[in-house]
Each structure stands twice: as structure tokens, then as C-alpha cells.
Short mmCIF file of C-alpha atoms and ligand atoms in Angstrom, two decimals:
data_model
loop_
_atom_site.label_atom_id
_atom_site.label_comp_id
_atom_site.label_asym_id
_atom_site.label_seq_id
_atom_site.Cartn_x
_atom_site.Cartn_y
_atom_site.Cartn_z
CA MET A 15 -35.64 33.59 36.47
CA ILE A 16 -32.62 31.29 36.37
CA SER A 17 -32.24 28.74 39.15
CA LEU A 18 -29.81 26.00 40.00
CA SER A 19 -32.55 23.36 39.82
CA ALA A 20 -33.44 24.54 36.30
CA LEU A 21 -29.80 24.06 35.30
CA HIS A 22 -29.90 20.52 36.73
CA VAL A 23 -32.78 19.78 34.33
CA GLU A 24 -31.34 21.61 31.31
CA HIS A 25 -27.79 20.35 31.68
CA PRO A 26 -27.66 16.91 33.30
CA GLU A 27 -24.08 16.66 31.97
CA TRP A 28 -23.05 19.44 34.39
CA ARG A 29 -23.96 17.31 37.41
CA PRO A 30 -20.41 17.07 38.85
CA LEU A 31 -20.12 20.85 38.89
CA LEU A 32 -23.71 21.56 39.99
CA ALA A 33 -23.39 19.17 42.94
CA VAL A 34 -20.48 21.11 44.45
CA ILE A 35 -22.12 24.48 43.73
CA ASP A 36 -25.26 23.20 45.49
CA GLU A 37 -23.20 22.26 48.54
CA ALA A 38 -21.34 25.59 48.56
CA LEU A 39 -24.60 27.57 48.30
CA ARG A 40 -26.02 25.66 51.26
CA GLU A 41 -22.88 26.39 53.26
CA ASP A 42 -23.49 30.17 52.85
CA ASP A 43 -26.19 29.83 55.50
CA ASP A 44 -23.90 28.51 58.25
CA PRO A 45 -23.62 31.35 60.77
CA HIS A 46 -20.11 30.28 61.87
CA TRP A 47 -18.54 31.98 58.86
CA ALA A 48 -19.58 35.44 60.07
CA GLY A 49 -17.40 34.85 63.14
CA PHE A 50 -14.27 34.50 60.99
CA VAL A 51 -14.69 37.80 59.09
CA PRO A 52 -11.54 39.73 59.97
CA ALA A 53 -11.31 43.32 61.13
CA LEU A 54 -10.94 45.77 58.25
CA ARG A 55 -7.37 47.01 58.02
CA HIS A 56 -7.89 49.76 55.45
CA ALA A 57 -10.66 51.62 53.60
CA GLY A 58 -10.06 50.31 50.08
CA ALA A 59 -8.32 53.43 48.77
CA GLY A 60 -6.13 53.24 45.66
CA GLY A 61 -7.90 50.23 44.19
CA ARG A 62 -6.98 47.90 47.06
CA PRO A 63 -9.69 45.28 47.76
CA LEU A 64 -10.90 45.29 51.38
CA LEU A 65 -9.76 41.68 51.87
CA ASP A 66 -6.18 42.47 50.82
CA GLY A 67 -3.81 42.29 53.79
CA ALA A 68 -6.41 40.66 56.05
CA VAL A 69 -5.60 38.09 58.72
CA ILE A 70 -8.43 35.59 59.08
CA GLU A 71 -8.57 33.76 62.39
CA ALA A 72 -10.50 30.56 61.71
CA ALA A 73 -11.22 27.38 63.66
CA PRO A 74 -8.94 24.73 62.07
CA LYS A 75 -11.36 21.85 62.70
CA PHE A 76 -14.27 23.73 61.15
CA ILE A 77 -12.23 24.61 58.04
CA ALA A 78 -10.89 21.04 57.76
CA ARG A 79 -14.43 19.65 58.00
CA TRP A 80 -15.70 22.03 55.31
CA THR A 81 -12.80 21.28 52.95
CA ARG A 82 -13.21 17.53 53.38
CA ARG A 83 -16.97 17.77 52.89
CA ILE A 84 -16.76 19.62 49.58
CA LEU A 85 -14.11 17.14 48.36
CA LYS A 86 -16.41 14.28 49.35
CA VAL A 87 -19.34 15.79 47.44
CA ALA A 88 -17.09 16.37 44.41
CA ALA A 89 -15.85 12.76 44.55
CA ALA A 90 -19.40 11.40 44.91
CA ALA A 91 -20.44 13.39 41.82
CA GLY A 92 -17.63 11.83 39.82
CA THR A 93 -14.84 14.44 40.00
CA GLU A 94 -11.34 13.03 40.44
CA VAL A 95 -10.14 14.62 43.69
CA SER A 96 -8.31 11.70 45.28
CA ALA A 97 -4.86 13.35 45.20
CA LEU A 98 -5.96 16.41 47.16
CA THR A 99 -8.13 14.34 49.51
CA LYS A 100 -5.21 12.03 50.22
CA ALA A 101 -2.83 14.94 50.81
CA ILE A 102 -5.26 16.37 53.37
CA THR A 103 -6.15 13.13 55.15
CA THR A 104 -2.53 12.01 55.44
CA GLY A 105 -1.59 15.41 56.81
CA SER A 106 0.88 16.25 54.05
CA ILE A 107 -1.11 19.44 53.35
CA ASP A 108 -2.76 21.57 56.00
CA PRO A 109 -6.44 22.27 55.14
CA LEU A 110 -5.93 25.80 56.51
CA LEU A 111 -3.29 26.37 53.82
CA VAL A 112 -5.59 25.03 51.09
CA PHE A 113 -8.31 27.34 52.39
CA GLU A 114 -5.93 30.33 52.53
CA ILE A 115 -4.84 29.80 48.91
CA ALA A 116 -8.48 29.43 47.82
CA VAL A 117 -9.49 32.66 49.60
CA SER A 118 -6.49 34.54 48.12
CA GLN A 119 -7.73 33.67 44.58
CA ASP A 120 -4.08 34.01 43.59
CA VAL A 121 -3.57 32.08 40.38
CA HIS A 122 0.15 31.57 41.03
CA ARG A 123 -0.46 30.11 44.48
CA LEU A 124 -3.19 27.86 43.03
CA ASP A 125 -0.76 26.68 40.32
CA GLU A 126 1.77 25.85 43.06
CA LEU A 127 -0.80 23.89 45.05
CA ALA A 128 -1.89 21.99 41.93
CA ARG A 129 1.75 21.09 41.23
CA LEU A 130 2.23 19.95 44.80
CA VAL A 131 -0.63 17.44 44.66
CA ARG A 132 0.03 16.58 41.00
CA ASP A 133 -3.33 17.89 39.80
CA ASP A 134 -2.92 18.41 36.08
CA ARG A 135 -6.63 18.48 35.27
CA GLY A 136 -7.41 21.87 36.77
CA VAL A 137 -9.52 20.34 39.56
CA ILE A 138 -8.02 22.59 42.23
CA HIS A 139 -8.56 25.74 40.16
CA GLY A 140 -12.18 24.68 39.67
CA LEU A 141 -12.90 23.80 43.31
CA ALA A 142 -11.00 26.67 44.98
CA PRO A 143 -13.67 29.36 44.37
CA LEU A 144 -16.25 27.08 45.98
CA ILE A 145 -14.02 26.26 48.97
CA ALA A 146 -13.51 30.01 49.50
CA ARG A 147 -17.09 30.99 48.78
CA PRO A 148 -18.76 30.89 52.23
CA MET A 149 -15.92 33.01 53.68
CA LEU A 150 -16.13 35.53 50.83
CA GLN A 151 -19.92 35.74 51.11
CA ALA A 152 -19.62 36.39 54.86
CA CYS A 153 -17.11 39.21 54.18
CA ARG A 154 -19.49 40.77 51.64
CA ARG A 155 -22.40 40.65 54.09
CA LYS A 156 -20.33 42.56 56.63
CA TRP A 157 -18.48 44.93 54.31
CA ALA A 158 -20.89 45.73 51.45
CA ASP A 159 -21.56 49.24 52.78
CA ARG A 160 -17.80 49.95 53.16
CA VAL A 161 -17.05 49.76 49.42
CA PRO A 162 -15.55 53.07 48.21
CA ALA A 163 -18.16 54.90 46.10
CA ASP A 164 -15.55 55.82 43.46
CA TRP A 165 -14.29 52.23 42.96
CA ALA A 166 -13.56 51.87 39.21
CA GLU A 167 -11.36 48.78 39.06
CA GLY A 168 -11.84 45.64 37.00
CA ARG A 169 -11.94 43.54 40.15
CA CYS A 170 -14.17 43.24 43.18
CA PRO A 171 -13.69 45.93 45.87
CA ILE A 172 -14.42 43.36 48.58
CA CYS A 173 -12.57 40.15 47.69
CA GLY A 174 -10.51 41.14 44.63
CA GLY A 175 -12.24 38.62 42.36
CA ALA A 176 -12.81 39.27 38.66
CA PRO A 177 -16.35 40.24 37.65
CA ALA A 178 -18.54 37.31 36.63
CA LEU A 179 -20.87 39.58 34.69
CA GLU A 180 -22.25 43.08 34.36
CA GLU A 181 -25.86 44.04 34.98
CA LEU A 182 -27.66 46.71 32.99
CA ARG A 183 -30.11 47.35 35.74
CA GLY A 184 -33.56 48.86 35.92
CA LEU A 185 -35.23 51.39 33.69
CA ASP A 186 -32.20 53.68 33.56
CA GLY A 187 -29.89 50.79 32.64
CA SER A 188 -27.28 51.69 35.27
CA ARG A 189 -24.19 49.48 35.07
CA HIS A 190 -23.09 47.22 37.90
CA LEU A 191 -20.29 44.66 37.80
CA ARG A 192 -20.96 41.60 39.94
CA CYS A 193 -18.57 39.25 41.71
CA GLY A 194 -19.39 35.54 41.55
CA GLY A 195 -17.29 34.70 44.63
CA CYS A 196 -18.57 37.11 47.28
CA GLY A 197 -21.67 38.35 45.41
CA GLY A 198 -20.47 41.97 45.71
CA GLU A 199 -21.19 44.73 43.22
CA TRP A 200 -19.63 47.96 42.02
CA GLY A 201 -20.47 50.60 39.45
CA SER A 202 -19.00 50.70 35.97
CA ALA A 203 -19.21 53.20 33.13
CA TRP A 204 -20.56 53.00 29.59
CA LEU A 205 -17.72 53.03 27.05
CA ARG A 206 -14.91 52.40 29.49
CA CYS A 207 -13.11 49.05 29.75
CA PRO A 208 -13.15 48.08 33.45
CA PHE A 209 -9.91 46.10 33.04
CA CYS A 210 -7.54 48.48 31.25
CA GLY A 211 -9.47 51.77 31.41
CA GLU A 212 -9.70 52.12 27.61
CA THR A 213 -12.25 54.82 26.63
CA ASP A 214 -11.66 55.01 22.86
CA HIS A 215 -14.96 53.82 21.40
CA GLU A 216 -13.12 52.48 18.35
CA GLN A 217 -11.48 49.93 20.65
CA LEU A 218 -14.65 48.92 22.48
CA GLY A 219 -17.36 46.78 21.00
CA SER A 220 -20.05 44.23 21.51
CA LEU A 221 -20.24 40.70 20.14
CA MET A 222 -23.96 40.94 19.46
CA SER A 223 -25.74 43.55 17.44
CA PRO A 224 -26.44 46.52 19.73
CA ASP A 225 -29.94 47.02 18.32
CA SER A 226 -31.03 43.43 18.78
CA LEU A 227 -33.59 42.68 21.44
CA GLU A 228 -31.19 40.30 23.17
CA ARG A 229 -31.05 40.74 26.92
CA GLN A 230 -27.54 39.33 26.99
CA THR A 231 -24.42 40.47 25.16
CA VAL A 232 -20.65 40.35 25.51
CA GLU A 233 -18.73 43.61 25.68
CA VAL A 234 -15.17 43.39 24.47
CA CYS A 235 -12.05 45.57 24.50
CA GLU A 236 -9.56 45.40 21.64
CA SER A 237 -6.81 47.02 23.73
CA CYS A 238 -6.58 44.31 26.41
CA ARG A 239 -8.70 41.62 24.69
CA GLY A 240 -10.79 41.32 27.84
CA TYR A 241 -14.54 40.73 27.84
CA VAL A 242 -17.46 40.96 30.19
CA LYS A 243 -20.91 39.41 29.84
CA THR A 244 -23.70 41.96 30.10
CA ILE A 245 -27.17 41.00 31.28
CA THR A 246 -30.24 43.23 31.36
CA THR A 247 -32.04 42.93 34.69
CA LEU A 248 -34.93 44.72 36.31
CA THR A 249 -33.66 44.26 39.85
CA PRO A 250 -30.25 43.27 41.25
CA ILE A 251 -29.35 39.58 41.02
CA PRO A 252 -29.31 38.29 44.63
CA PRO A 253 -25.65 37.96 45.76
CA ARG A 254 -25.86 34.20 46.24
CA ASP A 255 -27.24 33.70 42.70
CA VAL A 256 -24.52 35.52 40.73
CA VAL A 257 -22.66 32.22 40.32
CA VAL A 258 -25.82 30.60 38.91
CA PHE A 259 -26.31 33.40 36.33
CA ASP A 260 -22.63 33.12 35.44
CA LEU A 261 -23.04 29.43 34.73
CA ALA A 262 -26.33 29.85 32.87
CA THR A 263 -24.66 32.27 30.42
CA LEU A 264 -21.74 29.96 29.61
CA VAL A 265 -22.64 30.17 25.92
CA LEU A 266 -21.57 33.84 25.98
CA ASP A 267 -18.17 32.87 27.41
CA LEU A 268 -17.74 30.35 24.63
CA ALA A 269 -18.60 33.00 22.00
CA ALA A 270 -15.97 35.36 23.44
CA LEU A 271 -13.28 32.70 23.91
CA GLU A 272 -13.79 31.46 20.37
CA ARG A 273 -12.98 34.92 19.09
CA GLY A 274 -9.81 35.15 21.15
CA TYR A 275 -11.02 37.33 24.03
CA CYS A 276 -10.24 36.21 27.54
CA ARG A 277 -11.83 36.46 30.89
CA PRO A 278 -9.45 38.49 33.01
CA ALA A 279 -9.78 35.95 35.83
CA THR A 280 -7.05 34.01 34.07
CA ARG A 281 -4.51 36.74 34.75
CA ARG A 282 -5.73 38.33 37.95
CA ARG A 283 -3.32 38.58 40.82
CA GLY A 284 -5.51 37.76 43.81
CA VAL A 285 -5.15 39.28 47.27
CA ALA A 286 -2.63 38.81 50.05
CA VAL A 287 -4.40 37.09 52.93
CA ASN A 288 -3.28 35.04 55.91
CA VAL A 289 -5.41 32.37 57.52
CA VAL A 290 -4.33 31.42 61.03
CA ALA A 291 -5.82 29.24 63.74
CA GLU A 292 -8.10 31.27 65.97
CA PRO A 293 -7.00 31.58 69.59
CA SER A 294 -8.69 28.86 71.59
CA TRP A 295 -9.67 29.21 75.25
CA LEU A 296 -9.16 25.46 75.63
CA ARG A 297 -5.59 25.58 74.37
CA ASP A 298 -4.92 28.59 76.61
CA LEU A 299 -6.33 26.67 79.53
CA ILE A 300 -4.12 23.62 79.13
CA GLY A 301 -1.09 25.79 78.47
CA LEU A 302 -0.41 24.93 74.85
CA ARG A 303 -0.07 28.58 74.01
CA PRO A 304 2.42 31.00 75.50
ZN1 ZN B 507 -15.97 39.68 45.48
ZN1 ZN B 508 -9.46 46.74 28.07
#
């Protein structure tokens, strides 16, 4: 079984990343996040993730505290986050906006934010999934049983994230794509590319020999050049651990990238989501709200 503490031992050089993942995993347990899960606005028909179009009402102070905390942990572990931290502490960027962009997983909005705070090292793109994570996990806990049974997209039916990996699960080897952000899962089909729908077996392949005893392979599609890591499991990977399995199989990503395949996360479009300050009885009381 793969665990975060095992990764700490095996890869001490990953400490800056593991420290923030540790913090984000701990944050999953804070019950406040469940209170911010928005009402569902649609049933996920037509390949629309459940989070798309949502309005999240969150407590600004709580979100600001969480954002500052993860930046502090990142800084303590040696990641250069001073530009974003400064932008937040001086008030030039609203933490709610940073949080909204992180939850949207929209690459274009993340690029814009990175430009705004002059982050040219990809720090924001790296931290955003962890800033969004506790919110996405809370949505999955509430919405997992609302996922359309016929969902066949290459992105998560709950949060719209790209799949971190695919499980070949149990004795029958049923296929399940897993989301690293929210921990969600959805079914996929043998010999069908989840990203572009290609079904021509000539265009679909595997980077490792199919008859090897390897429990891990990479499935690739020549039509869209996308890839997905496939892991054989007996039982489902617990939702909170998908990110750990994703990290532990980094060598598979490198094998695919080296051969010119890409993880579709780099071109995904994210979801439209608004994060607004939750109505406060205190503000109502002192007449700050109409
Ligand atoms: Zn998801
Ligand atoms: Zn494809």
C-alpha cells in the first residue's frame, strides 16, 4: 500500500511538495467545508460537471485563513511563494478570488493570476489544486451518488478535473477513472479513449507490454496524444489517497511525456464557478447589507 509517509522516506527531495499535500490532506477533515457545498443547479446531463455553474457561498475569513496557511507551509518547506503571499497580505488580491480560480481549475484563469503576481515558476499552478482540494473533497462527499451513471467524459463528473489515473479494479478488472482533486470516480471502457472517444484499436496502445506482470501501465491514444496511467487494484483507492497514488506513479508520467504524450490536464477548460461571501447574520444586524 502506498502512503504519504512512505513517499517522505523514498523521496526526501520531494519535501516541499509533500509538506503542502500533507497540510491539504489534514484540511479535508475540517467539517466547515461541508457547509460551503453549494446547492446542485443541474443533474450533470450532456457532460456538464456538477460543479459547473455553481455559486459557492463561503466565509471570507475562513478562506483567507486557509489560503494563508497553505502559503505559509509552502514557504516553510522552501517554495518561493512570497509574491502571492504579499499580494494577499497587502490586499491587492482578494483571497476569495484566488480560491475561486483554484476551484475553477481553469488553466486560462490560473495563467492570468500567475501573470498578475509575476509568478513565472508555475508555483500558482502547482498550489491551486491543493488550495481547492478541501472544497472539492467536500463536494464529492455530498454529490458522489448524484453522478450520472452514463458519464463517459474524459473529466470528472463532479469537479471537472482531469483523471489522475485509471483503476483496473477487482477480479473482473472493471475500469474506473479517478479524480485527484475531489477523489471522485467514473466508469470507463476498454478500447475507448476517454478524452477524444477514439475506438479504433490501431490508434490505442499501451506503453508497457500487455502480457507483462506489471500492475501499472500507461494507456495512450495516437489520435489525441493523450495518456492515462492504469493501476491494478483489488479494492477502490480511498478518495483522499488518489493524489498520493498519482504522485507515487510519477515515473509513468515521465515515460509518457518523454514519448510526446500529454496529460490532458494541460488543456482542460475547467468549470465556471463563482465564490461569494456567505450572508452573515452579524453584517445583517449592523446594517451593512441591504
Ligand atoms: Zn473531481
Ligand atoms: Zn484520444
